[in-house]
CSV table of C-alpha atoms in Angstrom, one decimal:
chain,number,residue,atom,x,y,z
A,1,ASP,CA,136.1,96.2,174.3
A,2,ILE,CA,135.1,99.2,172.0
A,3,GLN,CA,138.1,100.6,170.0
A,4,MET,CA,138.2,104.4,169.3
A,5,THR,CA,140.3,105.2,166.6
A,6,GLN,CA,141.0,109.1,165.8
A,7,SER,CA,141.9,109.5,162.3
A,8,SER,CA,145.0,111.8,162.6
A,9,SER,CA,147.7,111.7,165.4
A,10,SER,CA,148.4,115.5,164.5
A,11,LEU,CA,146.9,118.3,162.9
A,12,SER,CA,148.0,121.9,162.2
A,13,ALA,CA,145.7,125.2,161.8
A,14,TYR,CA,146.4,128.9,161.2
A,15,VAL,CA,144.9,131.2,163.7
A,16,GLY,CA,141.5,131.9,162.8
A,17,ASN,CA,140.9,128.9,160.7
A,18,THR,CA,138.8,125.9,161.3
A,19,VAL,CA,139.9,122.4,162.4
A,20,THR,CA,138.3,119.2,162.5
A,21,PHE,CA,139.0,116.2,164.5
A,22,THR,CA,137.4,112.8,163.7
A,23,CYS,CA,136.9,109.8,165.9
A,24,ARG,CA,135.3,106.3,164.9
A,25,ALA,CA,134.0,103.8,167.3
A,26,SER,CA,134.4,100.0,166.6
A,27,GLN,CA,130.7,99.5,167.3
A,28,GLY,CA,127.6,101.7,168.1
A,29,ILE,CA,127.9,103.7,171.0
A,30,ARG,CA,124.8,105.8,170.7
A,31,ASP,CA,126.2,109.1,171.0
A,32,SER,CA,127.8,108.4,174.3
A,33,LEU,CA,131.0,110.2,173.4
A,34,ALA,CA,133.0,112.9,175.0
A,35,TRP,CA,135.8,115.2,173.8
A,36,TYR,CA,138.6,116.3,176.1
A,37,GLN,CA,141.3,118.9,175.6
A,38,GLN,CA,144.7,118.1,177.4
A,39,LYS,CA,147.6,120.8,177.5
A,40,PRO,CA,151.0,119.7,178.4
A,41,GLY,CA,151.5,119.0,182.1
A,42,GLN,CA,147.8,119.4,182.8
A,43,ALA,CA,144.9,117.1,183.5
A,44,PRO,CA,142.2,116.7,180.6
A,45,LYS,CA,139.4,119.0,180.3
A,46,LEU,CA,136.0,118.0,179.4
A,47,LEU,CA,134.9,119.9,176.0
A,48,LEU,CA,131.8,118.1,174.9
A,49,TYR,CA,129.6,115.2,176.0
A,50,THR,CA,126.7,113.3,174.4
A,51,ALA,CA,128.6,113.9,171.0
A,52,SER,CA,127.5,117.5,170.7
A,53,ARG,CA,126.4,119.0,174.1
A,54,LEU,CA,129.1,121.8,175.2
A,55,ALA,CA,130.4,121.5,178.5
A,56,SER,CA,130.3,124.3,181.2
A,57,GLU,CA,132.4,127.5,180.3
A,58,VAL,CA,133.6,125.9,177.0
A,59,PRO,CA,133.7,128.5,174.2
A,60,PHE,CA,131.0,128.3,171.4
A,61,ARG,CA,133.9,128.0,169.0
A,62,PHE,CA,134.0,124.2,169.8
A,63,SER,CA,131.1,122.2,168.4
A,64,GLY,CA,130.4,118.3,167.9
A,65,SER,CA,128.6,116.2,165.5
A,66,VAL,CA,128.0,112.7,164.3
A,67,SER,CA,127.5,110.9,161.1
A,68,GLY,CA,127.2,107.2,161.4
A,69,ALA,CA,130.1,105.8,163.3
A,70,ASP,CA,132.1,109.0,162.9
A,71,TYR,CA,132.2,111.6,165.5
A,72,THR,CA,133.7,114.9,164.8
A,73,LEU,CA,135.1,117.8,167.0
A,74,THR,CA,135.3,121.1,165.1
A,75,ILE,CA,137.1,124.1,166.4
A,76,ARG,CA,136.2,127.4,164.5
A,77,ASP,CA,138.3,130.5,164.7
A,78,VAL,CA,141.1,128.5,166.3
A,79,GLN,CA,143.3,130.4,168.7
A,80,PRO,CA,146.7,130.0,170.0
A,81,GLN,CA,145.4,128.7,173.4
A,82,ASP,CA,143.7,125.9,171.4
A,83,SER,CA,147.2,124.2,171.0
A,84,ALA,CA,146.7,120.9,172.9
A,85,THR,CA,146.0,117.1,172.5
A,86,TYR,CA,142.5,116.1,171.9
A,87,TYR,CA,141.0,113.0,173.0
A,88,CYS,CA,137.6,111.3,172.4
A,89,GLN,CA,136.2,108.6,174.7
A,90,GLN,CA,133.2,106.4,174.6
A,91,TYR,CA,131.1,105.8,177.7
A,92,TYR,CA,128.6,103.5,176.2
A,93,SER,CA,129.9,100.3,177.6
A,94,LEU,CA,132.6,99.2,180.0
A,95,PRO,CA,135.5,99.4,179.9
A,96,TYR,CA,135.3,103.0,178.8
A,97,THR,CA,138.0,103.6,176.2
A,98,PHE,CA,139.8,106.6,174.8
A,99,GLY,CA,141.1,107.4,171.5
A,100,GLN,CA,144.9,107.7,170.9
A,101,GLY,CA,144.7,111.4,170.9
A,102,THR,CA,145.2,114.1,168.1
A,103,LYS,CA,147.7,116.8,168.6
A,104,LEU,CA,146.9,120.4,167.4
A,105,GLU,CA,149.7,122.5,166.3
A,106,ILE,CA,148.9,126.2,165.8
A,107,LYS,CA,150.9,127.9,163.0
B,1,GLN,CA,134.3,125.7,193.6
B,2,VAL,CA,134.4,122.0,192.7
B,3,LEU,CA,137.8,120.6,193.3
B,4,LEU,CA,139.5,117.3,193.4
B,5,VAL,CA,142.8,117.3,195.0
B,6,GLN,CA,145.0,114.3,194.7
B,7,SER,CA,147.9,113.2,196.9
B,8,GLY,CA,151.5,113.5,196.1
B,9,ALA,CA,154.0,111.8,193.7
B,10,GLU,CA,155.2,108.3,194.7
B,11,LEU,CA,158.3,106.3,193.9
B,12,LYS,CA,157.9,102.7,194.5
B,13,ASN,CA,159.8,99.3,193.9
B,14,PRO,CA,158.3,96.8,191.6
B,15,GLY,CA,156.1,94.4,193.6
B,16,ALA,CA,155.2,97.1,195.9
B,17,SER,CA,151.7,98.7,196.4
B,18,VAL,CA,150.5,102.3,196.0
B,19,LYS,CA,147.5,104.2,197.4
B,20,ILE,CA,146.6,107.3,195.9
B,21,SER,CA,143.9,109.5,197.5
B,22,CYS,CA,141.6,112.3,195.8
B,23,ARG,CA,139.8,114.6,198.2
B,24,ALA,CA,136.5,116.2,196.7
B,25,THR,CA,135.2,119.5,197.7
B,26,GLY,CA,132.6,121.9,196.5
B,27,TYR,CA,129.8,119.4,195.7
B,28,THR,CA,127.9,116.7,197.1
B,29,PHE,CA,130.4,113.8,197.1
B,30,SER,CA,127.9,110.8,197.9
B,31,ALA,CA,125.6,112.0,194.9
B,32,SER,CA,128.3,111.2,192.4
B,33,SER,CA,130.7,108.7,191.2
B,34,MET,CA,134.6,108.9,190.9
B,35,HIS,CA,136.7,107.4,188.0
B,36,TRP,CA,140.2,106.8,188.0
B,37,VAL,CA,142.2,107.2,184.6
B,38,ARG,CA,145.9,106.8,184.0
B,39,GLN,CA,148.3,108.0,181.5
B,40,ALA,CA,151.7,106.4,180.8
B,41,PRO,CA,154.5,108.9,179.5
B,42,GLY,CA,153.6,110.1,176.1
B,43,GLN,CA,150.7,107.8,175.8
B,44,SER,CA,146.9,108.1,175.5
B,45,LEU,CA,144.4,107.8,178.6
B,46,GLU,CA,143.4,104.4,180.1
B,47,TRP,CA,140.2,104.2,182.1
B,48,MET,CA,140.8,102.0,185.2
B,49,GLY,CA,137.3,101.9,187.0
B,50,TRP,CA,135.0,103.8,189.0
B,51,VAL,CA,133.2,103.9,192.4
B,52,SER,CA,129.9,105.2,193.3
B,53,ALA,CA,130.5,107.6,196.2
B,54,GLY,CA,127.0,106.9,197.7
B,55,ASP,CA,126.8,103.0,198.1
B,56,GLY,CA,130.5,102.1,197.5
B,57,GLU,CA,129.8,99.9,194.5
B,58,SER,CA,132.9,99.8,192.4
B,59,LYS,CA,133.9,98.5,188.9
B,60,VAL,CA,137.5,97.8,187.8
B,61,SER,CA,138.7,97.3,184.2
B,62,GLN,CA,139.0,93.6,183.6
B,63,ARG,CA,142.5,94.2,182.4
B,64,LEU,CA,143.4,95.3,186.0
B,65,MET,CA,141.3,93.1,188.0
B,66,GLY,CA,142.9,91.4,190.8
B,67,ARG,CA,145.7,94.3,191.2
B,68,VAL,CA,143.4,97.3,191.5
B,69,THR,CA,141.1,98.3,194.3
B,70,ILE,CA,138.9,101.4,194.1
B,71,SER,CA,137.3,102.7,197.3
B,72,ARG,CA,135.8,105.7,199.0
B,73,ASP,CA,135.2,107.4,202.4
B,74,THR,CA,132.1,109.4,202.5
B,75,PHE,CA,133.0,111.1,205.6
B,76,ALA,CA,136.3,112.1,204.3
B,77,THR,CA,134.8,113.0,200.8
B,78,THR,CA,137.8,111.1,199.6
B,79,GLY,CA,138.3,108.3,196.9
B,80,TYR,CA,141.0,105.8,196.8
B,81,LEU,CA,143.0,103.9,194.2
B,82,GLU,CA,145.1,101.2,195.3
B,83,VAL,CA,147.4,99.4,192.8
B,84,GLY,CA,149.2,96.3,194.0
B,85,ARG,CA,152.1,94.1,192.6
B,86,LEU,CA,153.4,97.0,190.7
B,87,ARG,CA,155.6,96.7,187.8
B,88,SER,CA,157.5,99.2,185.4
B,89,GLU,CA,154.7,99.4,183.0
B,90,ASP,CA,152.5,101.0,186.0
B,91,THR,CA,154.6,104.0,185.8
B,92,ALA,CA,152.0,106.8,184.8
B,93,THR,CA,150.2,109.8,186.0
B,94,TYR,CA,147.0,108.8,187.8
B,95,TYR,CA,144.0,110.9,187.6
B,96,CYS,CA,140.7,110.8,189.6
B,97,ALA,CA,137.7,112.4,187.9
B,98,ARG,CA,134.0,113.0,188.7
B,99,GLY,CA,131.5,111.3,186.7
B,100,GLY,CA,129.3,113.7,184.9
B,101,LYS,CA,125.6,113.4,185.8
B,102,SER,CA,124.4,114.8,182.4
B,103,CYS,CA,126.1,111.7,180.7
B,104,ARG,CA,124.8,108.3,180.2
B,105,SER,CA,125.7,106.2,183.4
B,106,ALA,CA,127.6,109.3,184.5
B,107,GLY,CA,130.5,108.1,182.3
B,108,CYS,CA,131.8,111.4,181.1
B,109,LEU,CA,134.4,113.2,183.2
B,110,ASP,CA,133.5,116.7,184.1
B,111,VAL,CA,136.0,117.5,186.8
B,112,TRP,CA,139.6,116.0,187.0
B,113,GLY,CA,142.2,116.0,189.8
B,114,GLN,CA,145.6,117.5,189.2
B,115,GLY,CA,147.1,114.1,188.7
B,116,THR,CA,149.6,111.9,190.8
B,117,SER,CA,152.8,110.7,189.2
B,118,VAL,CA,153.7,107.1,190.3
B,119,ILE,CA,157.2,105.8,189.1
B,120,VAL,CA,157.9,102.1,189.5
B,121,SER,CA,161.7,101.4,189.5
B,122,SER,CA,164.2,99.7,191.4
């Protein structure tokens, strides 16, 4: 199975700042990576797919990139409503696997 | 409006089975796939398997094979997840999700159900 490792279990940011989440795959996944946002008591919501493509109705403040085996989610101009846990997921090979999640606290 | 609506919460004894439904509306059900993902309390997400709504082909995570069945009813535009021989570790919120067609193998999950809580306890 492909292991997805998110580098931080939690991050904090001030409103208006930029925050970056990182996810590393244990083997090549050819950009078959999605990012999800999950708020307490809610289902996850797709933010990005194919590493950098924005899902429908997701604000342009969210963006994704890749460098080698490291995939990055960046939120610019962080807002209070961005407080959530963020997960990466690879869908390159079965079984699809998720990272352990990074919780974002807004200061 | 694209929606996935799941059946209600379940409380089951160890060793029992549970079957969860997920009704799809607002899109062509048979043209998509349906995935199942679960989340134990305070934990990350675990992909369980998927079914092709068109031809019914399904794949279950090897870790769960033998205990999990994923199926669909195209006339009812509904997907189903059945988990047998339940144990306490199966206590989780179970989600259905649509496979996104823009993604390789429709493996990204672009629409999610609201979740179904399953508690396994005697």
